[in-house]
Amino acid sequence: MKTNKINVWVTRLMLGALVFSFTGCAFLMAANDALKEGKLVDNLEPSEEYYLGRGVSAVIIQNYEPIKIDTPKQETQIKYLNDMAGYIEKAAQGVTRSARKLGDHTDRSYDQQEHVYNLALHKGIQVGILNTEEVAAHGTPGGFLWLSYGAIHMCKNEDELAALVAHEMSHIILDHGMANYRSAHKSQIASSFASDHMFPGDSKFSNFGRLCVTGFESMRNGYNPGQEFEADNWGTRALAVSGYKPEAMVEVLTRVEEFEKAHEVKPEDYLAHHPPIHKRIDTVKELIKTEKLTVNPKSQTAEAIKARSDRFAAAFK
Amino acid sequence: MDRWKKFPWRRLLALVLAMAALIFASTYSKGEDMYVKVASSNPDAVVLSSTDFFESEPLGNLKQNQSVEMLDKTDGEYVKISATVDGKKVEGWVKKVILQKKPLENSPRVSESGAVDNASFAAPGFDKEIENGMRKESPEMDKALTQLQDFEKKRARLMGLKESDDPDFEQDPTPMLNSYRDFANSGGLKN
């Protein structure tokens, strides 16, 4: 009788081990297998996000010529933007991991927030410049941020540029692009005229290529209004903790409003897909007021403001 | 009965309590073993001497899947750890989110000396092989990725990092973190 019981338990244990080893292997191969079938898994590893970001960035480069970084002026610009973005990201790490604190604009649990913070920045933020006066800004998975000269030239000082960088960077940190893509296409890799033209095959390499192309197209179509409000929220808080005045977010949004009034925004333009700007300005003002967001007075002395003004002019005037 | 009464119950109780306290102390003085989730090139893999960004000194880089001892001290999102970095035992602070309780599967194991046994690790989904396959299928993509590689190299040089054609090359991010700090100081942004 006793021997029988032992046998039953040994069998159960062996079956358990078998199931565990199968599920373990299945988990490990998930991303690769999904890619073969044209699907996108829910959770990518940081290095996978980085490779996806490289692919999407390559598609951005095909659509907008990046600067070549072959003059001292361009080197100054790239170093300046990368220092700024990296510093804001570091200073703002304590801002929040809670979706609740970001205004309940998107549905994300505390654990999901923790997860996206960790995977977004495999190698830190890498900022590049697109050589066009069109207003465009694209953050990809894996930490690539592409800003056009048109977007940069809209800013009148360093604090406004920091607001633009903080807003766009938050789309990366909060994984808005991929979250959008997954929900829009139910985690299937989408195809489009451009993606099928570049990648007509059905191999996993073609599927990855199609994902990069349609990933960019999804980002170019804009984020949903909730994500834009969340990015404004994160960006405004990030400004305050990194020594920039939070009101700079209102100022840069006002510049966008002025731009929209002065230029005809076409349906295919980047700005056409943002929520009404006056609503965003009001929401940011309310956030600053209710959360009592202030900035360290030391960063607002005449000397500090002049130092930032001088280096902004040296880079972009 | 008399012998029962004479037995030093109080001493025995004191001894038992002392032993329990010793066991408790030894259990809790040793922190929890955790594993590093991120690659050593990730800026968050740097062990810092303090949680203050401006005051902190980098103590070295953790390797992916390295085992560290999480000490029972936290400061906001940071946690104090003890780890072997470049062959030396260090105590410092890292972000709690870069640690997890179980080792990553299919990742390089890190020995006590801090050396990585399998440095060619890449996640099994999107990786260099997939990217190279994509390059072969599309000449336009190949050209754009080469341009991107050029951008990453030039940006790395400007940030004080090493230039490399290998996307899996693991940078020491310390010069980049120093550059961020200099940027904040020169712009009067220090808190």
Short mmCIF file of C-alpha atoms in Angstrom, two decimals:
data_model
loop_
_atom_site.label_atom_id
_atom_site.label_comp_id
_atom_site.label_asym_id
_atom_site.label_seq_id
_atom_site.Cartn_x
_atom_site.Cartn_y
_atom_site.Cartn_z
CA MET A 1 0.00 0.00 0.00
CA LYS A 2 2.78 2.37 1.05
CA THR A 3 4.81 1.48 -2.06
CA ASN A 4 1.79 2.24 -4.23
CA LYS A 5 1.46 5.71 -2.72
CA ILE A 6 5.14 6.42 -3.35
CA ASN A 7 4.79 5.26 -6.94
CA VAL A 8 1.80 7.59 -7.46
CA TRP A 9 3.76 10.57 -6.13
CA VAL A 10 6.86 9.75 -8.18
CA THR A 11 4.69 9.56 -11.31
CA ARG A 12 3.06 12.89 -10.45
CA LEU A 13 6.46 14.47 -9.90
CA MET A 14 7.78 13.16 -13.23
CA LEU A 15 4.71 14.42 -15.07
CA GLY A 16 5.11 17.80 -13.38
CA ALA A 17 8.76 18.00 -14.42
CA LEU A 18 7.82 17.10 -17.99
CA VAL A 19 5.13 19.80 -18.18
CA PHE A 20 7.50 22.32 -16.60
CA SER A 21 10.28 21.60 -19.08
CA PHE A 22 7.87 21.89 -22.02
CA THR A 23 6.41 25.20 -20.85
CA GLY A 24 9.91 26.50 -20.03
CA CYS A 25 11.13 25.76 -23.56
CA ALA A 26 7.95 27.19 -25.07
CA PHE A 27 8.47 30.40 -23.13
CA LEU A 28 12.07 30.72 -24.24
CA MET A 29 11.22 30.29 -27.90
CA ALA A 30 8.10 32.47 -27.77
CA ALA A 31 9.44 35.55 -29.53
CA ASN A 32 11.14 33.64 -32.33
CA ASP A 33 8.19 31.30 -32.93
CA ALA A 34 5.73 34.18 -32.88
CA LEU A 35 7.85 36.01 -35.44
CA LYS A 36 7.69 33.02 -37.80
CA GLU A 37 3.90 33.16 -37.59
CA GLY A 38 3.75 36.93 -38.00
CA LYS A 39 2.79 37.64 -34.40
CA LEU A 40 4.19 40.00 -31.80
CA VAL A 41 4.63 38.67 -28.26
CA ASP A 42 3.40 40.80 -25.38
CA ASN A 43 6.65 41.09 -23.52
CA LEU A 44 9.94 41.62 -25.26
CA GLU A 45 13.30 41.51 -23.57
CA PRO A 46 15.22 44.83 -23.41
CA SER A 47 17.65 43.72 -26.14
CA GLU A 48 14.72 42.67 -28.36
CA GLU A 49 13.14 46.11 -27.91
CA TYR A 50 16.49 47.60 -28.87
CA TYR A 51 16.67 45.60 -32.13
CA LEU A 52 13.06 46.51 -32.90
CA GLY A 53 13.97 50.16 -32.24
CA ARG A 54 16.90 49.87 -34.66
CA GLY A 55 14.57 48.50 -37.34
CA VAL A 56 11.93 51.20 -36.79
CA SER A 57 14.67 53.88 -36.70
CA ALA A 58 15.97 52.60 -40.04
CA VAL A 59 12.50 53.12 -41.52
CA ILE A 60 12.41 56.66 -40.04
CA ILE A 61 15.80 57.32 -41.68
CA GLN A 62 14.36 56.17 -45.02
CA ASN A 63 11.51 58.67 -44.66
CA TYR A 64 13.47 61.61 -43.24
CA GLU A 65 17.17 62.13 -43.94
CA PRO A 66 19.08 62.37 -40.66
CA ILE A 67 21.96 64.84 -40.24
CA LYS A 68 25.30 63.19 -40.92
CA ILE A 69 27.06 64.57 -37.82
CA ASP A 70 30.09 65.56 -39.87
CA THR A 71 30.51 69.21 -38.84
CA PRO A 72 31.49 70.62 -35.41
CA LYS A 73 28.10 72.39 -35.22
CA GLN A 74 26.20 69.13 -35.79
CA GLU A 75 28.41 67.38 -33.23
CA THR A 76 27.56 70.10 -30.70
CA GLN A 77 23.86 69.65 -31.45
CA ILE A 78 23.91 65.87 -31.05
CA LYS A 79 25.95 66.00 -27.83
CA TYR A 80 23.71 68.74 -26.42
CA LEU A 81 20.47 66.85 -27.13
CA ASN A 82 21.81 63.52 -25.89
CA ASP A 83 23.10 65.09 -22.67
CA MET A 84 19.78 66.83 -22.14
CA ALA A 85 17.63 63.75 -22.74
CA GLY A 86 19.91 61.47 -20.71
CA TYR A 87 20.02 63.90 -17.81
CA ILE A 88 16.23 64.41 -17.74
CA GLU A 89 15.67 60.66 -17.85
CA LYS A 90 18.09 60.15 -14.95
CA ALA A 91 16.73 63.04 -12.87
CA ALA A 92 13.14 61.98 -13.48
CA GLN A 93 13.53 58.34 -12.49
CA GLY A 94 11.85 59.10 -9.21
CA VAL A 95 8.94 60.94 -10.81
CA THR A 96 6.57 58.04 -10.71
CA ARG A 97 6.06 54.44 -11.58
CA SER A 98 2.41 54.62 -10.86
CA ALA A 99 -0.02 55.04 -13.73
CA ARG A 100 -2.45 56.51 -11.20
CA LYS A 101 -0.13 59.40 -10.51
CA LEU A 102 0.10 60.16 -14.22
CA GLY A 103 -3.55 61.10 -14.25
CA ASP A 104 -5.26 57.81 -15.06
CA HIS A 105 -5.00 58.55 -18.76
CA THR A 106 -4.02 55.05 -19.75
CA ASP A 107 -4.85 51.71 -18.26
CA ARG A 108 -1.67 50.27 -16.80
CA SER A 109 -0.95 48.42 -13.59
CA TYR A 110 1.92 49.21 -11.26
CA ASP A 111 3.71 46.02 -12.37
CA GLN A 112 3.33 46.86 -16.05
CA GLN A 113 4.73 50.31 -15.33
CA GLU A 114 7.75 48.74 -13.62
CA HIS A 115 8.23 46.46 -16.60
CA VAL A 116 8.15 49.15 -19.28
CA TYR A 117 10.54 51.38 -17.34
CA ASN A 118 13.07 48.61 -17.33
CA LEU A 119 12.88 47.53 -20.93
CA ALA A 120 12.60 50.83 -22.75
CA LEU A 121 16.16 51.97 -22.33
CA HIS A 122 18.52 49.12 -23.13
CA LYS A 123 21.38 51.50 -23.97
CA GLY A 124 19.99 54.75 -22.60
CA ILE A 125 18.30 57.42 -24.72
CA GLN A 126 19.87 58.00 -28.15
CA VAL A 127 18.75 61.25 -29.80
CA GLY A 128 19.20 61.91 -33.51
CA ILE A 129 18.21 64.90 -35.68
CA LEU A 130 16.12 64.70 -38.85
CA ASN A 131 17.24 67.20 -41.46
CA THR A 132 13.83 68.70 -42.27
CA GLU A 133 11.92 71.83 -41.29
CA GLU A 134 8.75 69.74 -41.09
CA VAL A 135 7.64 69.41 -37.45
CA ALA A 136 8.26 65.78 -36.55
CA ALA A 137 9.32 63.81 -33.50
CA HIS A 138 9.44 60.03 -33.22
CA GLY A 139 10.35 57.90 -30.23
CA THR A 140 10.94 54.22 -30.96
CA PRO A 141 11.17 51.16 -28.71
CA GLY A 142 14.66 50.62 -27.40
CA GLY A 143 15.36 54.28 -26.64
CA PHE A 144 15.79 56.05 -30.00
CA LEU A 145 14.40 59.59 -30.21
CA TRP A 146 14.34 61.42 -33.55
CA LEU A 147 13.64 65.17 -33.58
CA SER A 148 13.34 67.25 -36.74
CA TYR A 149 14.97 70.67 -37.10
CA GLY A 150 11.42 71.95 -37.59
CA ALA A 151 10.42 70.76 -34.11
CA ILE A 152 13.65 72.00 -32.50
CA HIS A 153 13.44 75.44 -34.14
CA MET A 154 9.93 75.88 -32.74
CA CYS A 155 11.48 76.14 -29.26
CA LYS A 156 12.73 79.56 -28.14
CA ASN A 157 14.97 78.50 -25.27
CA GLU A 158 16.49 75.46 -23.54
CA ASP A 159 13.59 75.01 -21.13
CA GLU A 160 11.12 74.75 -24.02
CA LEU A 161 13.38 72.30 -25.85
CA ALA A 162 13.62 70.28 -22.63
CA ALA A 163 9.81 70.20 -22.51
CA LEU A 164 9.67 68.87 -26.08
CA VAL A 165 12.34 66.25 -25.31
CA ALA A 166 10.64 65.22 -22.04
CA HIS A 167 7.25 64.82 -23.74
CA GLU A 168 8.61 62.72 -26.60
CA MET A 169 10.88 60.69 -24.34
CA SER A 170 7.91 59.76 -22.16
CA HIS A 171 6.28 58.03 -25.15
CA ILE A 172 9.35 55.75 -25.20
CA ILE A 173 9.58 55.26 -21.45
CA LEU A 174 5.86 54.51 -21.16
CA ASP A 175 6.01 52.15 -24.18
CA HIS A 176 3.14 53.98 -25.89
CA GLY A 177 4.18 52.99 -29.42
CA MET A 178 4.17 49.25 -28.89
CA ALA A 179 1.12 49.32 -26.60
CA ASN A 180 -0.77 51.09 -29.39
CA TYR A 181 0.47 48.66 -32.02
CA ARG A 182 -0.49 45.59 -30.00
CA SER A 183 -4.00 46.80 -29.32
CA ALA A 184 -4.57 48.15 -32.85
CA HIS A 185 -3.46 44.94 -34.57
CA LYS A 186 -4.30 42.43 -31.81
CA SER A 187 -0.59 41.52 -31.61
CA GLN A 188 -0.54 40.41 -35.27
CA ILE A 189 2.23 41.89 -37.40
CA ALA A 190 0.40 44.20 -39.78
CA SER A 191 1.21 44.73 -43.43
CA SER A 192 0.87 47.79 -45.63
CA PHE A 193 1.67 48.82 -49.18
CA ALA A 194 5.14 50.00 -48.16
CA SER A 195 5.92 46.97 -45.96
CA ASP A 196 4.82 44.48 -48.63
CA HIS A 197 6.83 46.32 -51.26
CA MET A 198 10.01 46.14 -49.16
CA PHE A 199 9.40 42.68 -47.73
CA PRO A 200 7.35 40.54 -50.12
CA GLY A 201 8.52 37.22 -48.62
CA ASP A 202 7.01 35.23 -45.76
CA SER A 203 10.13 34.35 -43.78
CA LYS A 204 10.62 35.47 -40.18
CA PHE A 205 13.06 38.08 -41.51
CA SER A 206 10.34 39.53 -43.74
CA ASN A 207 7.91 39.46 -40.83
CA PHE A 208 10.38 41.41 -38.73
CA GLY A 209 10.85 43.88 -41.60
CA ARG A 210 7.08 44.31 -41.94
CA LEU A 211 6.86 44.91 -38.19
CA CYS A 212 9.50 47.67 -38.42
CA VAL A 213 7.75 49.38 -41.35
CA THR A 214 4.23 49.18 -39.96
CA GLY A 215 5.55 50.05 -36.47
CA PHE A 216 6.80 53.35 -37.88
CA GLU A 217 3.53 53.91 -39.77
CA SER A 218 1.58 53.33 -36.56
CA MET A 219 3.77 55.87 -34.71
CA ARG A 220 3.44 58.41 -37.54
CA ASN A 221 -0.34 58.11 -37.21
CA GLY A 222 0.04 59.37 -33.67
CA TYR A 223 -0.68 58.20 -30.18
CA ASN A 224 -4.16 58.13 -28.71
CA PRO A 225 -5.35 61.20 -26.75
CA GLY A 226 -4.91 59.44 -23.40
CA GLN A 227 -1.27 58.70 -24.24
CA GLU A 228 -0.66 62.33 -25.26
CA PHE A 229 -2.10 63.59 -21.97
CA GLU A 230 -0.02 61.05 -20.09
CA ALA A 231 3.12 62.17 -21.93
CA ASP A 232 2.37 65.81 -21.05
CA ASN A 233 1.88 64.75 -17.44
CA TRP A 234 5.13 62.78 -17.20
CA GLY A 235 7.03 65.47 -19.10
CA THR A 236 5.81 68.29 -16.87
CA ARG A 237 6.75 66.42 -13.71
CA ALA A 238 10.12 65.49 -15.23
CA LEU A 239 10.86 69.14 -15.99
CA ALA A 240 10.20 70.16 -12.40
CA VAL A 241 12.50 67.52 -10.88
CA SER A 242 15.30 68.15 -13.35
CA GLY A 243 15.52 71.89 -12.68
CA TYR A 244 13.54 73.17 -15.67
CA LYS A 245 10.42 75.21 -14.98
CA PRO A 246 7.31 73.04 -15.45
CA GLU A 247 5.58 75.97 -17.17
CA ALA A 248 7.93 75.34 -20.12
CA MET A 249 5.51 72.56 -21.13
CA VAL A 250 2.71 75.14 -21.43
CA GLU A 251 5.06 77.40 -23.41
CA VAL A 252 6.05 74.72 -25.91
CA LEU A 253 2.42 73.67 -26.35
CA THR A 254 1.60 77.34 -27.03
CA ARG A 255 4.32 77.34 -29.73
CA VAL A 256 2.61 74.33 -31.29
CA GLU A 257 -0.71 76.19 -31.15
CA GLU A 258 0.89 79.20 -32.88
CA PHE A 259 2.43 76.92 -35.49
CA GLU A 260 -0.90 75.26 -36.19
CA LYS A 261 -2.56 78.66 -36.63
CA ALA A 262 0.20 79.90 -38.96
CA HIS A 263 0.46 76.75 -41.07
CA GLU A 264 -2.04 74.52 -42.71
CA VAL A 265 -1.78 71.19 -40.90
CA LYS A 266 -2.47 68.45 -43.43
CA PRO A 267 -4.10 65.16 -42.42
CA GLU A 268 -0.83 63.29 -42.98
CA ASP A 269 1.18 65.68 -40.80
CA TYR A 270 2.54 64.61 -37.43
CA LEU A 271 0.63 67.36 -35.59
CA ALA A 272 -2.72 66.43 -37.16
CA HIS A 273 -3.09 63.44 -34.86
CA HIS A 274 -2.67 65.19 -31.53
CA PRO A 275 -5.65 66.06 -29.30
CA PRO A 276 -6.85 69.70 -29.31
CA ILE A 277 -3.93 71.77 -28.10
CA HIS A 278 -5.96 74.12 -25.87
CA LYS A 279 -7.22 71.12 -23.93
CA ARG A 280 -3.66 69.93 -23.36
CA ILE A 281 -2.54 73.40 -22.24
CA ASP A 282 -5.41 73.61 -19.74
CA THR A 283 -4.66 70.10 -18.43
CA VAL A 284 -0.96 70.90 -17.88
CA LYS A 285 -1.81 74.19 -16.13
CA GLU A 286 -4.21 72.32 -13.86
CA LEU A 287 -1.55 69.70 -13.11
CA ILE A 288 1.03 72.34 -12.13
CA LYS A 289 -1.54 73.99 -9.86
CA THR A 290 -3.03 70.93 -8.18
CA GLU A 291 0.27 69.09 -7.71
CA LYS A 292 2.03 72.34 -6.71
CA LEU A 293 4.88 71.57 -9.13
CA THR A 294 7.69 74.01 -8.51
CA VAL A 295 11.30 74.22 -9.54
CA ASN A 296 14.45 74.67 -7.52
CA PRO A 297 15.00 78.48 -7.36
CA LYS A 298 18.77 77.91 -7.84
CA SER A 299 18.12 76.79 -11.41
CA GLN A 300 16.20 80.00 -12.12
CA THR A 301 18.88 82.53 -11.17
CA ALA A 302 19.96 85.03 -13.85
CA GLU A 303 23.32 83.24 -14.07
CA ALA A 304 21.79 79.79 -14.57
CA ILE A 305 19.29 81.06 -17.16
CA LYS A 306 22.11 82.83 -19.06
CA ALA A 307 24.26 79.68 -19.05
CA ARG A 308 21.40 77.68 -20.59
CA SER A 309 20.53 80.46 -23.01
CA ASP A 310 24.16 80.67 -24.23
CA ARG A 311 24.53 76.96 -24.87
CA PHE A 312 21.12 76.74 -26.54
CA ALA A 313 22.18 79.58 -28.88
CA ALA A 314 25.55 77.93 -29.52
CA ALA A 315 23.81 74.74 -30.58
CA PHE A 316 20.79 75.95 -32.52
CA LYS A 317 21.07 79.67 -33.41
CA MET B 1 9.07 15.83 41.43
CA ASP B 2 11.77 17.65 43.32
CA ARG B 3 14.23 17.10 40.52
CA TRP B 4 11.62 18.47 38.10
CA LYS B 5 11.38 21.65 40.17
CA LYS B 6 15.15 21.98 40.46
CA PHE B 7 15.67 21.81 36.71
CA PRO B 8 16.97 25.23 35.47
CA TRP B 9 13.96 26.03 33.31
CA ARG B 10 14.76 29.74 33.19
CA ARG B 11 18.29 29.09 31.95
CA LEU B 12 16.97 26.72 29.34
CA LEU B 13 14.41 29.28 28.19
CA ALA B 14 17.12 31.95 27.99
CA LEU B 15 19.29 29.59 25.97
CA VAL B 16 16.47 28.76 23.57
CA LEU B 17 15.65 32.46 23.13
CA ALA B 18 19.32 33.31 22.55
CA MET B 19 19.59 30.59 19.91
CA ALA B 20 16.41 31.77 18.20
CA ALA B 21 17.74 35.34 18.18
CA LEU B 22 21.03 34.10 16.70
CA ILE B 23 19.24 32.17 13.95
CA PHE B 24 16.99 35.18 13.24
CA ALA B 25 19.97 37.55 13.10
CA SER B 26 22.01 35.31 10.83
CA THR B 27 19.04 34.92 8.49
CA TYR B 28 18.31 38.62 8.24
CA SER B 29 21.87 39.92 8.23
CA LYS B 30 22.35 38.05 4.95
CA GLY B 31 20.37 39.84 2.31
CA GLU B 32 18.25 38.24 -0.35
CA ASP B 33 20.05 36.90 -3.43
CA MET B 34 18.83 38.64 -6.59
CA TYR B 35 19.84 38.54 -10.28
CA VAL B 36 20.57 41.43 -12.65
CA LYS B 37 18.06 41.76 -15.48
CA VAL B 38 19.80 44.35 -17.63
CA ALA B 39 22.97 44.26 -19.73
CA SER B 40 26.10 45.88 -18.33
CA SER B 41 25.86 48.59 -21.02
CA ASN B 42 22.55 49.75 -19.54
CA PRO B 43 23.13 52.96 -17.55
CA ASP B 44 21.17 51.43 -14.67
CA ALA B 45 23.70 48.60 -14.38
CA VAL B 46 26.17 50.99 -12.75
CA VAL B 47 26.47 50.55 -8.97
CA LEU B 48 26.44 53.99 -7.36
CA SER B 49 27.94 55.09 -4.06
CA SER B 50 24.87 57.19 -3.25
CA THR B 51 21.32 57.68 -4.43
CA ASP B 52 21.97 61.37 -5.07
CA PHE B 53 22.71 61.63 -8.82
CA PHE B 54 25.06 64.58 -8.35
CA GLU B 55 26.97 63.25 -5.35
CA SER B 56 27.25 59.63 -6.41
CA GLU B 57 30.39 57.96 -7.68
CA PRO B 58 30.20 54.94 -10.01
CA LEU B 59 31.58 51.82 -8.29
CA GLY B 60 31.45 49.54 -11.34
CA ASN B 61 29.07 47.80 -13.71
CA LEU B 62 26.96 44.77 -12.97
CA LYS B 63 26.70 42.06 -15.61
CA GLN B 64 23.47 40.62 -16.89
CA ASN B 65 22.31 37.69 -14.75
CA GLN B 66 24.95 38.38 -12.12
CA SER B 67 23.94 37.34 -8.63
CA VAL B 68 23.95 40.17 -6.07
CA GLU B 69 23.00 40.34 -2.42
CA MET B 70 20.17 42.78 -1.77
CA LEU B 71 20.78 44.36 1.61
CA ASP B 72 17.85 45.40 3.72
CA LYS B 73 18.04 49.08 2.82
CA THR B 74 15.96 51.02 0.33
CA ASP B 75 15.75 54.66 -0.65
CA GLY B 76 12.76 55.30 -2.86
CA GLU B 77 13.32 53.30 -5.99
CA TYR B 78 16.92 52.45 -5.10
CA VAL B 79 18.09 49.48 -3.10
CA LYS B 80 21.45 48.81 -1.46
CA ILE B 81 23.32 45.78 -2.72
CA SER B 82 26.55 43.93 -2.17
CA ALA B 83 28.16 42.49 -5.30
CA THR B 84 31.43 41.46 -6.87
CA VAL B 85 32.43 43.95 -9.54
CA ASP B 86 35.68 43.55 -11.48
CA GLY B 87 36.87 41.06 -8.88
CA LYS B 88 36.21 43.42 -5.97
CA LYS B 89 33.41 43.26 -3.42
CA VAL B 90 31.46 46.51 -3.42
CA GLU B 91 28.41 47.85 -1.60
CA GLY B 92 26.33 50.45 -3.36
CA TRP B 93 22.96 51.43 -4.75
CA VAL B 94 21.06 50.36 -7.87
CA LYS B 95 17.49 50.70 -9.07
CA LYS B 96 15.35 47.94 -7.64
CA VAL B 97 13.70 47.30 -11.01
CA ILE B 98 16.91 45.98 -12.53
CA LEU B 99 16.88 43.04 -10.11
CA GLN B 100 14.77 39.92 -10.09
CA LYS B 101 14.56 36.88 -7.86
CA LYS B 102 15.30 34.23 -10.46
CA PRO B 103 18.17 34.11 -12.95
CA LEU B 104 17.35 34.77 -16.59
CA GLU B 105 17.17 31.58 -18.59
CA ASN B 106 19.41 31.22 -21.63
CA SER B 107 21.60 34.06 -20.37
CA PRO B 108 25.27 34.22 -19.57
CA ARG B 109 26.11 33.05 -16.09
CA VAL B 110 28.46 35.28 -14.18
CA SER B 111 31.11 33.75 -12.00
CA GLU B 112 32.17 35.08 -8.59
CA SER B 113 34.97 37.06 -10.23
CA GLY B 114 32.44 38.91 -12.32
CA ALA B 115 33.53 37.33 -15.61
CA VAL B 116 30.82 36.41 -18.09
CA ASP B 117 30.85 32.81 -19.23
CA ASN B 118 28.91 33.40 -22.43
CA ALA B 119 29.22 36.94 -23.70
CA SER B 120 27.56 36.25 -27.03
CA PHE B 121 24.11 36.05 -25.44
CA ALA B 122 21.27 37.81 -27.16
CA ALA B 123 17.55 37.45 -26.56
CA PRO B 124 16.09 34.58 -28.61
CA GLY B 125 13.59 36.74 -30.55
CA PHE B 126 14.73 39.89 -32.28
CA ASP B 127 18.49 39.85 -32.46
CA LYS B 128 21.48 40.39 -34.75
CA GLU B 129 20.66 37.29 -36.79
CA ILE B 130 17.10 38.49 -37.48
CA GLU B 131 18.39 41.96 -38.36
CA ASN B 132 20.99 40.53 -40.73
CA GLY B 133 18.31 38.39 -42.39
CA MET B 134 16.15 41.48 -42.83
CA ARG B 135 19.10 43.35 -44.36
CA LYS B 136 19.49 40.58 -46.96
CA GLU B 137 15.81 40.75 -47.90
CA SER B 138 15.77 44.52 -48.45
CA PRO B 139 18.63 46.60 -49.88
CA GLU B 140 16.83 49.80 -48.75
CA MET B 141 16.72 48.50 -45.18
CA ASP B 142 20.34 47.44 -45.40
CA LYS B 143 21.36 50.96 -46.43
CA ALA B 144 19.27 52.61 -43.70
CA LEU B 145 20.63 50.30 -41.00
CA THR B 146 24.17 51.11 -42.12
CA GLN B 147 23.31 54.81 -41.72
CA LEU B 148 21.88 54.07 -38.30
CA GLN B 149 25.04 52.21 -37.34
CA ASP B 150 27.04 55.28 -38.38
CA PHE B 151 24.81 57.48 -36.20
CA GLU B 152 25.23 55.19 -33.17
CA LYS B 153 29.02 55.16 -33.58
CA LYS B 154 29.32 58.94 -33.87
CA ARG B 155 26.95 59.50 -30.98
CA ALA B 156 28.94 57.01 -28.85
CA ARG B 157 32.18 58.89 -29.57
CA LEU B 158 30.60 62.24 -28.64
CA MET B 159 29.32 60.81 -25.35
CA GLY B 160 32.77 59.46 -24.44
CA LEU B 161 31.87 55.84 -25.24
CA LYS B 162 33.69 53.36 -27.46
CA GLU B 163 32.78 53.21 -31.15
CA SER B 164 31.73 49.78 -32.32
CA ASP B 165 30.06 48.22 -35.37
CA ASP B 166 28.61 45.48 -33.19
CA PRO B 167 25.11 46.31 -31.86
CA ASP B 168 25.69 43.80 -29.03
CA PHE B 169 28.89 45.53 -27.89
CA GLU B 170 28.57 46.19 -24.17
CA GLN B 171 29.60 49.73 -23.33
CA ASP B 172 30.75 50.99 -19.97
CA PRO B 173 28.18 53.80 -19.55
CA THR B 174 30.20 55.65 -16.86
CA PRO B 175 31.57 58.39 -19.20
CA MET B 176 28.02 59.02 -20.46
CA LEU B 177 26.69 59.41 -16.91
CA ASN B 178 29.51 61.86 -16.15
CA SER B 179 28.57 63.79 -19.28
CA TYR B 180 24.95 64.06 -18.08
CA ARG B 181 26.20 65.35 -14.73
CA ASP B 182 28.43 67.96 -16.38
CA PHE B 183 25.50 69.08 -18.52
CA ALA B 184 23.32 69.60 -15.45
CA ASN B 185 26.04 71.44 -13.55
CA SER B 186 27.01 73.76 -16.41
CA GLY B 187 23.34 74.68 -16.97
CA GLY B 188 22.71 75.46 -13.30
CA LEU B 189 20.23 72.60 -13.06
CA LYS B 190 21.71 70.90 -10.02
CA ASN B 191 19.06 70.39 -7.35
#
